[in-house]
C-alpha positions as a printed NumPy array, in Angstrom:
array([[100.589, 147.246,  55.29 ],
       [ 98.768, 145.387,  58.042],
       [ 95.086, 145.247,  57.361],
       [ 92.814, 146.414,  60.124],
       [ 90.828, 143.336,  61.133],
       [ 87.812, 145.401,  62.102],
       [ 87.738, 146.74 ,  58.546],
       [ 86.482, 143.325,  57.411],
       [ 82.72 , 143.246,  57.125],
       [ 80.692, 140.031,  56.862],
       [ 77.386, 140.094,  54.98 ],
       [ 74.988, 137.692,  53.253],
       [ 76.078, 136.594,  49.799],
       [ 74.254, 138.12 ,  46.831],
       [ 73.924, 136.776,  43.286],
       [ 76.253, 139.48 ,  41.98 ],
       [ 79.094, 138.221,  44.206],
       [ 79.485, 135.355,  41.724],
       [ 82.488, 136.724,  39.779],
       [ 84.454, 137.641,  42.896],
       [ 83.916, 134.188,  44.387],
       [ 84.891, 132.299,  41.244],
       [ 88.047, 134.423,  41.087],
       [ 89.012, 133.779,  44.718],
       [ 88.454, 130.041,  44.25 ],
       [ 90.549, 130.074,  41.076],
       [ 93.323, 131.965,  42.867],
       [ 93.392, 129.323,  45.622],
       [ 93.181, 126.232,  43.404],
       [ 94.842, 127.526,  40.212],
       [ 91.949, 126.071,  38.242],
       [ 88.573, 127.514,  37.288],
       [ 85.486, 125.858,  38.717],
       [ 83.088, 128.384,  37.172],
       [ 80.53 , 125.759,  36.134],
       [ 80.48 , 124.1  ,  39.543],
       [ 79.964, 127.489,  41.166],
       [ 77.222, 128.348,  38.703],
       [ 75.297, 125.312,  39.972],
       [ 76.092, 126.121,  43.604],
       [ 74.843, 129.666,  43.115],
       [ 71.63 , 128.576,  41.455],
       [ 71.03 , 126.246,  44.366],
       [ 72.277, 128.193,  47.373],
       [ 71.903, 131.841,  46.523],
       [ 69.086, 132.053,  44.011],
       [ 66.773, 129.167,  44.934],
       [ 63.732, 129.738,  47.132],
       [ 64.122, 126.278,  48.694],
       [ 67.173, 127.276,  50.676],
       [ 67.433, 129.701,  53.555],
       [ 70.217, 132.164,  52.694],
       [ 73.19 , 131.06 ,  54.787],
       [ 76.119, 131.895,  52.515],
       [ 78.299, 134.824,  53.535],
       [ 81.064, 136.973,  52.107],
       [ 83.818, 138.99 ,  53.777],
       [ 84.536, 142.451,  52.382],
       [ 87.626, 144.512,  53.081],
       [ 87.483, 148.244,  53.826],
       [ 87.202, 149.028,  50.113],
       [ 84.17 , 146.78 ,  49.671],
       [ 86.218, 144.16 ,  47.804],
       [ 85.113, 140.552,  48.457],
       [ 88.118, 138.781,  50.021],
       [ 86.51 , 135.63 ,  51.416],
       [ 83.328, 133.584,  51.438],
       [ 81.575, 130.659,  53.007],
       [ 78.749, 128.836,  51.238],
       [ 76.356, 126.787,  53.265],
       [ 73.017, 125.076,  52.986],
       [ 69.997, 125.054,  55.18 ],
       [ 67.287, 123.213,  53.314],
       [ 63.635, 123.79 ,  54.05 ],
       [ 61.543, 120.759,  53.248],
       [ 58.137, 121.118,  51.614],
       [ 56.531, 120.616,  55.026],
       [ 58.21 , 123.846,  56.104],
       [ 60.371, 122.074,  58.663],
       [ 64.089, 122.71 ,  58.572],
       [ 66.347, 119.721,  58.614],
       [ 68.22 , 119.067,  61.833],
       [ 71.521, 120.061,  60.294],
       [ 73.103, 122.668,  58.153],
       [ 75.932, 121.927,  55.752],
       [ 78.971, 124.082,  55.213],
       [ 79.744, 123.55 ,  51.574],
       [ 82.893, 125.517,  50.838],
       [ 85.016, 128.211,  52.455],
       [ 87.606, 130.32 ,  50.673],
       [ 89.789, 133.295,  51.53 ],
       [ 91.798, 135.228,  48.95 ],
       [ 95.431, 134.05 ,  49.358],
       [ 96.53 , 137.692,  49.736],
       [ 94.253, 137.999,  52.764],
       [ 94.85 , 134.663,  54.48 ],
       [ 96.167, 134.336,  58.064],
       [ 94.362, 137.506,  59.141],
       [ 91.471, 135.807,  60.921],
       [ 89.008, 136.226,  58.046],
       [ 88.224, 132.519,  57.721],
       [ 87.573, 132.252,  61.441],
       [ 85.361, 135.348,  61.314],
       [ 83.37 , 133.847,  58.43 ],
       [ 82.874, 130.587,  60.317],
       [ 81.894, 132.397,  63.533],
       [ 79.261, 134.475,  61.715],
       [ 78.039, 131.404,  59.815],
       [ 77.708, 129.463,  63.082],
       [ 75.867, 132.327,  64.812],
       [ 73.53 , 132.652,  61.83 ],
       [ 72.754, 128.912,  61.81 ],
       [ 72.315, 128.853,  65.609],
       [ 69.883, 131.764,  65.444],
       [ 67.76 , 129.631,  63.114],
       [ 67.548, 126.911,  65.759],
       [ 70.015, 124.473,  64.19 ],
       [ 72.583, 122.829,  66.454],
       [ 74.831, 120.947,  64.078],
       [ 76.812, 121.86 ,  60.996],
       [ 78.237, 119.205,  58.689],
       [ 81.094, 119.635,  56.281],
       [ 82.578, 117.135,  53.853],
       [ 86.303, 117.575,  53.333],
       [ 88.983, 115.595,  51.584],
       [ 90.929, 114.047,  54.439],
       [ 94.209, 114.845,  52.691],
       [ 93.424, 118.568,  52.422],
       [ 96.464, 119.693,  54.403],
       [ 95.264, 123.264,  54.962],
       [ 91.554, 122.832,  55.536],
       [ 91.535, 119.98 ,  58.038],
       [ 93.714, 121.678,  60.707],
       [ 91.84 , 124.955,  60.152],
       [ 88.466, 123.285,  60.709],
       [ 89.819, 121.393,  63.685],
       [ 90.922, 124.69 ,  65.269],
       [ 87.388, 125.938,  64.668],
       [ 85.919, 123.06 ,  66.674],
       [ 84.881, 120.791,  63.821],
       [ 85.638, 117.153,  64.538],
       [ 85.222, 113.9  ,  62.601],
       [ 81.995, 111.974,  63.093],
       [ 82.166, 108.364,  64.207],
       [ 81.048, 107.206,  60.767],
       [ 83.428, 107.419,  57.846],
       [ 82.24 , 107.239,  54.279],
       [ 84.436, 104.659,  52.517],
       [ 84.307, 103.738,  48.855],
       [ 85.884, 101.058,  46.713],
       [ 86.015, 101.592,  42.975],
       [ 85.052,  98.448,  41.014]])
């Protein structure tokens, strides 16, 4: 059955979204990153140093089907940094290709813009075949500097 796009609701992420998000991530990657997400959550969702910028997408039944986690750090001086960082985006494989990822990014961008920030950074693995074209369609483009590393 085709899902009604308007049935998808975007809201700020809450600490009790943790399980749903770990499960979506595991479904996408076929490996659990529970511990990594525990740290992300402590930092992004529960810490007072960060402005809440992480969002989830819920379907009509209130089930979390996608998320975007992002950072907007407030320095001790109370000044926000010039840029926000989009940390990770995930959509439940059963709900992909329905515009949910785009909707999450649009809401994230609007939210960041409303806070007076005009640039969002995201680090991606350049060989991530799905994410790079998706981000490119959503108007992300490479910076002129590339971070190279040589293992010694």
